[in-house]
Coordinates of C-alpha atoms and ligand atoms in Angstrom, one line a residue:
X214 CA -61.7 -73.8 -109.2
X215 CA -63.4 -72.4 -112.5
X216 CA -65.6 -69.2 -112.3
X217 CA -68.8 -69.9 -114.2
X218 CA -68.0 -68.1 -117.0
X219 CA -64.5 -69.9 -117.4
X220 CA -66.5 -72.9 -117.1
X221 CA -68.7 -71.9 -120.5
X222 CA -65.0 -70.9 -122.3
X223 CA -63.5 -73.7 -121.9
X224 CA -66.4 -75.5 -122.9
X225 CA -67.2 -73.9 -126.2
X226 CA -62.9 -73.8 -126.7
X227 CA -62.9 -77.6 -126.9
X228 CA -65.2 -78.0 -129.2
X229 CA -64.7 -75.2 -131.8
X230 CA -60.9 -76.1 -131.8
X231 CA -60.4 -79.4 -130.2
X232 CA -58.1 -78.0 -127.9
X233 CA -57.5 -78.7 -123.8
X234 CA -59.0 -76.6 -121.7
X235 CA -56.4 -74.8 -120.1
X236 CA -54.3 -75.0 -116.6
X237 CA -54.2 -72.6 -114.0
X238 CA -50.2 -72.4 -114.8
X239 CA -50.3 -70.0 -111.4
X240 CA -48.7 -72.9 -109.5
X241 CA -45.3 -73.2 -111.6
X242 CA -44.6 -69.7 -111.2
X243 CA -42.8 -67.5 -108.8
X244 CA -44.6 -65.0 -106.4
X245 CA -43.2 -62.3 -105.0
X246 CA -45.0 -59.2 -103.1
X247 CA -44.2 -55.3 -102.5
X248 CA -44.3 -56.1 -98.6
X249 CA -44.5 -58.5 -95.9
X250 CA -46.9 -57.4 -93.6
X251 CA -46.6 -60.3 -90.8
X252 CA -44.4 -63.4 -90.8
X253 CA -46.9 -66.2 -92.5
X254 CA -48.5 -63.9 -95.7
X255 CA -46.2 -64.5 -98.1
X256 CA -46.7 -63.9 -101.6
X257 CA -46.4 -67.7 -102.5
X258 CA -49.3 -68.6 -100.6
X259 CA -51.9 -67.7 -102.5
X260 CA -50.3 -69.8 -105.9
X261 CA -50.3 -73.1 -103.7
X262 CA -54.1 -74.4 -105.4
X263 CA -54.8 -74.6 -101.8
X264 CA -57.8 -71.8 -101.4
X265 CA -58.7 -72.4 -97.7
X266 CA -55.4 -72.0 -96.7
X267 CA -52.9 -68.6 -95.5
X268 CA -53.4 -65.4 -97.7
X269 CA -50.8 -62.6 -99.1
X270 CA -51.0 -59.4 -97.6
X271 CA -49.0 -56.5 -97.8
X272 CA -47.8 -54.0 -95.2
X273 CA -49.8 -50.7 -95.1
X274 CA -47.8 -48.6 -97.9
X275 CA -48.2 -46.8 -101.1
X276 CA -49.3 -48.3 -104.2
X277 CA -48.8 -52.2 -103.0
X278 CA -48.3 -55.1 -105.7
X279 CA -48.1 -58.7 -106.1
X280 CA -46.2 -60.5 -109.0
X281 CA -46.4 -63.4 -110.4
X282 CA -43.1 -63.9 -112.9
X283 CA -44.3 -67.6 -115.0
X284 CA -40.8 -68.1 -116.1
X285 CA -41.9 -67.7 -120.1
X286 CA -44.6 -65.5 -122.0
X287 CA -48.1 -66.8 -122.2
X288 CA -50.9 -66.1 -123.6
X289 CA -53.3 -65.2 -120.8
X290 CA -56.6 -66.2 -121.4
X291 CA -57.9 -65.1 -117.6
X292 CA -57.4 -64.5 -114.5
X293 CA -59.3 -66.0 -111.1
X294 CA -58.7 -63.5 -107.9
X295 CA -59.9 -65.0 -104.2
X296 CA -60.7 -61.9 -102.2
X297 CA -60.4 -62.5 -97.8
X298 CA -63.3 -64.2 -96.6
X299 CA -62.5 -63.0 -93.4
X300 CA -62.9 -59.1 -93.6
X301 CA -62.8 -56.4 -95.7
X302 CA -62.8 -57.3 -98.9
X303 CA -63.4 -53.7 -100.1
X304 CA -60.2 -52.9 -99.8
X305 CA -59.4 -54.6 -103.2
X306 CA -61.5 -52.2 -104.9
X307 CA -59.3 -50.0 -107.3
X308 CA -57.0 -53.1 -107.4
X309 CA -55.8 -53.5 -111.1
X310 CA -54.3 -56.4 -113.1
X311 CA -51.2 -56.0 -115.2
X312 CA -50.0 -58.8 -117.6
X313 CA -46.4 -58.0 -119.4
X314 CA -43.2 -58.9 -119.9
X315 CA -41.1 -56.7 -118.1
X316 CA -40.8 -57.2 -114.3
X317 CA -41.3 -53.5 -113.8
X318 CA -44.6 -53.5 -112.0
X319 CA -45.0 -49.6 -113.4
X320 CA -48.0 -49.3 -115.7
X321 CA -45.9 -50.0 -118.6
X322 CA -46.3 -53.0 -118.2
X323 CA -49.5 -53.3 -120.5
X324 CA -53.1 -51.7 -120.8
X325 CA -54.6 -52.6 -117.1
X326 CA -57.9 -54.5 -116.3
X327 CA -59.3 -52.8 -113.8
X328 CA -61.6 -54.5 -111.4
X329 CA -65.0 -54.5 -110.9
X330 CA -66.3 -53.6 -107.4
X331 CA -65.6 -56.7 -105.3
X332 CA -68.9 -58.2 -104.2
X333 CA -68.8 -61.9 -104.0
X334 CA -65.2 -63.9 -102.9
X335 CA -64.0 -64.9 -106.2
X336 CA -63.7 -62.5 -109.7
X337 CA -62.8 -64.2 -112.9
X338 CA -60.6 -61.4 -115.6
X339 CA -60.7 -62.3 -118.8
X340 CA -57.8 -61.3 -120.5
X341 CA -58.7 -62.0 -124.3
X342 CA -55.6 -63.7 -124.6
X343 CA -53.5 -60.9 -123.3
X344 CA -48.9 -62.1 -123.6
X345 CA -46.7 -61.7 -120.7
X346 CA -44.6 -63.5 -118.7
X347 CA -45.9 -61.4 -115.9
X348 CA -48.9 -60.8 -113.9
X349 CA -49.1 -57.8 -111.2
X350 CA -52.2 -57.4 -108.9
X351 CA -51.5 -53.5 -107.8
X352 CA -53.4 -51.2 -105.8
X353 CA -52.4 -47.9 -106.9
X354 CA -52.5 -44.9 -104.1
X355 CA -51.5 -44.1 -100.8
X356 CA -51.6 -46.4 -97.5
X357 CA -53.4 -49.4 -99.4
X358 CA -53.3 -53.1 -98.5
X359 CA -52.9 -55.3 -100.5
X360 CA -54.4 -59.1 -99.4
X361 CA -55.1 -61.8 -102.0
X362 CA -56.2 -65.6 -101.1
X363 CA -55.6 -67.4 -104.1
X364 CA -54.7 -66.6 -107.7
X365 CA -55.3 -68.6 -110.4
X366 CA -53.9 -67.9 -114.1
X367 CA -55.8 -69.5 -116.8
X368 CA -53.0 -69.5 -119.8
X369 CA -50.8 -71.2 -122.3
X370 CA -47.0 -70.7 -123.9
X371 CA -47.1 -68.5 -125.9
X372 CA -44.5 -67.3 -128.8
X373 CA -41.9 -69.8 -129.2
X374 CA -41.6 -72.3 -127.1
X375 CA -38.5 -72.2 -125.6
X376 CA -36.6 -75.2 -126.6
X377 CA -34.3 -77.3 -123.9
X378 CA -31.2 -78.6 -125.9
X379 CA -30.0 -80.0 -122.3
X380 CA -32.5 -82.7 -122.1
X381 CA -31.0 -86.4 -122.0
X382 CA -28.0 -85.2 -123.1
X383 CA -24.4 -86.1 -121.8
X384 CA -23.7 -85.4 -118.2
X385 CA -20.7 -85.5 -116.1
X386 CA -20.1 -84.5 -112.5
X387 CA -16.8 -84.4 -110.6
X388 CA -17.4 -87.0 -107.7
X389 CA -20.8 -88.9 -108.3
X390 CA -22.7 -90.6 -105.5
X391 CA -24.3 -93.8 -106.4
X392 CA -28.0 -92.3 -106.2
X393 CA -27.5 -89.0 -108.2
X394 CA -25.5 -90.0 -111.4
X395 CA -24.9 -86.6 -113.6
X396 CA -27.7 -87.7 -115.7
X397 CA -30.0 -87.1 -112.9
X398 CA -30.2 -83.5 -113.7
X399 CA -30.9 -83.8 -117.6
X400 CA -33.5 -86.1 -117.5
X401 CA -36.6 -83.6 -117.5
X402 CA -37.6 -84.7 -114.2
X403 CA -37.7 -81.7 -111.7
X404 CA -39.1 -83.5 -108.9
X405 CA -36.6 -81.8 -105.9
X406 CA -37.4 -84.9 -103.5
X407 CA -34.0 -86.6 -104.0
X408 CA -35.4 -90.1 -102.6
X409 CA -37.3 -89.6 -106.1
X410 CA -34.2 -90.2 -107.9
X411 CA -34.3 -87.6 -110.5
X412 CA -31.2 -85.6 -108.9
X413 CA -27.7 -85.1 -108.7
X414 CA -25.3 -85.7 -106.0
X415 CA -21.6 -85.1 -105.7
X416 CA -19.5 -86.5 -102.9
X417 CA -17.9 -83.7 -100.2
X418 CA -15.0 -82.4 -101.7
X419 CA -13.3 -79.5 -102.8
X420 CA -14.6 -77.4 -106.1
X421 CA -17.3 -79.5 -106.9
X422 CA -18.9 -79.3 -110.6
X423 CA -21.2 -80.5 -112.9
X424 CA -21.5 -80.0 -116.5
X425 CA -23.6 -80.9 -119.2
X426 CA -22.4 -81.6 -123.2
X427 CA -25.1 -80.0 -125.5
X428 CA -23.3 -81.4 -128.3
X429 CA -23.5 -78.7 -130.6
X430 CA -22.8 -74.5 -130.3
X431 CA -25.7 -72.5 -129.5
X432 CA -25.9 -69.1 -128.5
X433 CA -27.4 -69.8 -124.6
X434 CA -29.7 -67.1 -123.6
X435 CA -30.9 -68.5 -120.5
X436 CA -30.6 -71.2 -118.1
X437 CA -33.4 -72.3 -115.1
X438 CA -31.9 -74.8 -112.5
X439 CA -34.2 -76.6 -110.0
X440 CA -33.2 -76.8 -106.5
X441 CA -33.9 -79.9 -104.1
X442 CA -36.0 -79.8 -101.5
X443 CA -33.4 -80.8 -98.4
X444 CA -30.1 -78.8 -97.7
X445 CA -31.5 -75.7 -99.7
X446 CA -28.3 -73.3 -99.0
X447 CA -26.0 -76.2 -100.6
X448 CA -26.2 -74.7 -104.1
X449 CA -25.4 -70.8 -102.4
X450 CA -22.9 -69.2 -104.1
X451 CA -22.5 -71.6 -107.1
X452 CA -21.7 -70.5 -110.7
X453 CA -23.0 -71.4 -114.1
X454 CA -20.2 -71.0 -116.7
X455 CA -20.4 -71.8 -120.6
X456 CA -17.7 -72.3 -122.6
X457 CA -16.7 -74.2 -125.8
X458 CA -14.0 -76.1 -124.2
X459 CA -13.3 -79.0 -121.5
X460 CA -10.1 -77.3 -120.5
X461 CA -10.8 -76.9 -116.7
X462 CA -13.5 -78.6 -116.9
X463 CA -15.3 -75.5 -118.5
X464 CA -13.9 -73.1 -116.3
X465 CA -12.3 -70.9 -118.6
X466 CA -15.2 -69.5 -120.0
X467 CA -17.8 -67.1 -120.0
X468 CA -19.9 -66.6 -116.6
X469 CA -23.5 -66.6 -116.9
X470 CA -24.5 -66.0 -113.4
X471 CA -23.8 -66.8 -109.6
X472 CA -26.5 -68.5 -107.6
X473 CA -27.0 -66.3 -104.4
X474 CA -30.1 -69.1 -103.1
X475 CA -32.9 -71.1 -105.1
X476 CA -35.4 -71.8 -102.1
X477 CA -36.0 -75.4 -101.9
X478 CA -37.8 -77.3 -104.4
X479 CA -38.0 -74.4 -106.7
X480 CA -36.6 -73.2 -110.0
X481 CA -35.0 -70.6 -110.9
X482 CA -34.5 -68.7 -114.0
X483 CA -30.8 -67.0 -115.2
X484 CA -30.7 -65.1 -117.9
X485 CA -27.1 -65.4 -120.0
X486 CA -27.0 -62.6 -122.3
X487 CA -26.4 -64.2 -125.3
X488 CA -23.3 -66.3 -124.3
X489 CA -22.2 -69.2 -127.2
X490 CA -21.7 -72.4 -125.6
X491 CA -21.1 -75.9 -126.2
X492 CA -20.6 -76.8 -122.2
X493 CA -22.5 -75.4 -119.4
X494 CA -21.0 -76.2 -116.1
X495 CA -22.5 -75.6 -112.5
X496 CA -18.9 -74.9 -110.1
X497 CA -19.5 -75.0 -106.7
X498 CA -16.2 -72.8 -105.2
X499 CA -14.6 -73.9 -101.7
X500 CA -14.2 -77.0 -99.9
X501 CA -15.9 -79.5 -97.9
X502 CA -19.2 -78.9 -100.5
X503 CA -21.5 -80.9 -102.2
X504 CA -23.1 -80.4 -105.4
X505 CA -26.8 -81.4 -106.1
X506 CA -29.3 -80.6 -108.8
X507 CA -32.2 -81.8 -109.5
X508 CA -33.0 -80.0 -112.9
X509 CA -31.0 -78.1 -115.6
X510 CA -32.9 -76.5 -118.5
X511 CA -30.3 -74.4 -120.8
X512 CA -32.5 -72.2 -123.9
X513 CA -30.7 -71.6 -126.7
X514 CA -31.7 -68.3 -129.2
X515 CA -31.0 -69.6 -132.4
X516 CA -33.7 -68.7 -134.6
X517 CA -34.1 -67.6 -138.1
X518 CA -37.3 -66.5 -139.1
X519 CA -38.6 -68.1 -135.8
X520 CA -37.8 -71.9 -136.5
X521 CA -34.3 -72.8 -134.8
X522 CA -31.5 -73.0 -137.1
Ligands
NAG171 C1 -53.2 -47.3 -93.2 O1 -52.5 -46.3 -92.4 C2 -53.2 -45.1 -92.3 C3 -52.3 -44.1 -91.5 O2 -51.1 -44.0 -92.0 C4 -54.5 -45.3 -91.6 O3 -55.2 -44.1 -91.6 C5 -55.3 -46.3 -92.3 O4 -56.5 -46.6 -91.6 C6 -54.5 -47.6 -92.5 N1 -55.3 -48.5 -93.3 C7 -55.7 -49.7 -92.8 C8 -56.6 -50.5 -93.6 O5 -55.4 -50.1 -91.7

C-alpha cells in the first residue's frame, strides 16, 4: 500500500527519469526483533505484505528494536510504518528509524529519522535516498514496547550490484535423485517448494555434497543459500568450503562457514572473508543424510576501479 505522498513520488519519478516506480523490497529481507513478547509476534510478521494480519511486538524492556537486514545495500527512498489498530498506538511515539550498514542497532548506524507524533495508522519516511543494508525501528528508553503491523521499504540496489558468478554454471552433487539434478540449485530459481523443481536432492547416504564449478578464480566474499521449504533441519550443521581443487571433492580447502539452520523457504546470507576459490562445495558431515538446496548465490570481490576485473 502507497502513502499519498509516495503515490505523487513515484509519479513524478517515472516521468522525469523513466524509471519503475519502486518495490517495497521489505518482503525479501530478514526480520528480526530485540524481544518476543508472546508466542505469535514475531518480527517476520509484519514484512509478509499482509497488513491485516499478526503484528511484532516486543517484551516490555529497555530501548526495544526491530531490524530488517535486506541482504545488500540499497538506496532507501522511504519507509511505510503500520501502527496497531487495536490499541495504543502512542506508544510508538519517540520511535526512530535507522538505515545503515552495520547490524549494530546503536545510533551509529546513520543520522536517525525521528517520527512524527503517530496520529493516523500508517506514516510514510522519506529517506531521500538514504544507503544501508539495514533498517532498525528503535524506541530508545526505559520499559518501551515496541509493536509494528506492517513495514514497508520503498528502495533499490544500490552500489554495485553484487554479481552471481554461480548462476547456470556447472553443478555436481554426490548421489542425485532424479527430481533435483545439481543444476537445480544454480539455476536462479529460489522457489523452496521442491515439487517446483528448481532444487537439489541427494539420495540418503553418508557425507553428502554438492559443489558448484565457477570456472574461473575469484576471491568469494560471500555466499547466500536458499533453504526448501519441507525437512527444514536437513541442511543443520552443513559446511560451505572453497577451494581451487577437486581433490576430496573440495574438501581440502578453506571453510567459509557452517550452517547452524536456514528456516524453511528462506535464504540466508554467509559472509567468506575474502576466500579465493574456483569450487564451492556444500558437505553435509554424518550418515544416513540428505542434501537439498534450492538456491546457491556465491559474490565474488573482484573489482578494480568498481567494474569487475
Ligand atoms: C512496562 O513495565 C513498567 C514496570 O516495569 C510499567 O510501569 C509499565 O506500565 C509497563 N508498560 C506497559 C505499556 O505495559
Amino acid at each position: 500500500m502507497l502513502g499519498k505522498n509516495l503515490m505523487s513520488c513515484s509519479f513524478l519519478l517515472t516521468f522525469l527519469t523513466l524509471v519503475d516506480p519502486l518495490a517495497n523490497v521489505a518482503p525479501n529481507g530478514q526480520a528480526t526483533q530485540s524481544s518476543l513478547y508472546a508466542n505469535n509476534v514475531h518480527a517476520v510478521n509484519v514484512i509478509n505484505g499482509d497488513m491485516t494480519g499478526l503484528c511484532s511486538h516486543t517484551a516490555n524492556q529497555s530501548s526495544p528494536w526491530w531490524k530488517l537486514d535486506l541482504l545488500a545495500v540499497h538506496r532507501v527512498l522511504a519507509v511505510t510504518i503500520f501502527n496497531r489498530p487495536d490499541c495504543c498506538p502512542e506508544r510508538l511515539i519517540g520511535a526512530e528509524i535507522l538505515i545503515g550498514n552495520s547490524p549494530s542497532t546503536e545510533k551509529a548506524l546513520a543520522a536517525p529519522l525521528v517520527m512524527e507524533i503517530l496520529s493516523t495508522l500508517t506514516h510514510t519516511f522519506h529517506c531521500g535516498d538514504m544507503e544501508g543494508r539495514y533498517v532498525v525501528v528503535i524506541l530508545p528508553g526505559q520499559k518501551r514496547i515496541l509493536s509494528l503491523c506492517e513495514v514497508e521499504v520503498y528502495a533499490s540496489l544500490a552500489g554495485v550490484l553484487m554479481q552471481n558468478v554461480a548462476l547456470s554454471r556447472t553443478a555436481d552433487q554426490s548421489s542425485s535423485h532424479p527430481d533435483g539434478p545439481a543444476r537445480n540449485a544454480v539455476d536462479g530459481n529460489r522457489d523452496p517448494n521442491f515439487a517446483k523443481g528448481s532444487c537439489s536432492l541427494t539420495h540418503q547416504e553418508s557425507n553428502p555434497w554438492w559443489r558448484v564449478d565457477l570456472q574461473n578464480v575469484y576471491t568469494v566474499t560471500a555466499v547466500m543459500i536458499t533453504n526448501r521449504n519441507e525437512f527444514e533441519n536437513r541442511l543443520d550443521g552443513a559446511e560451505i568450503w572453497i577451494g581451487n581443487s577437486l581433490e576430496d571433492n573440495g574438501a581440502k580447502k578453506s571453510r567459509c562457514a557452517i550452517i547452524s539452520h536456514i528456516p524453511k523457504g528462506r535464504t540466508f546470507y554467509f559472509p567468506c572473508s575474502s576466500t579465493e576459490g574456483r569450487y564451492v562445495t556444500v558437505f553435509l558431515p554424518g550418515t544416513k543424510k540428505i542434501l537439498s538446496l534450492c538456491d546457491v548465490q556465491v559474490f565474488p570481490l573482484d573489482y578494480a576501479d568498481g567494474t569487475y576485473i
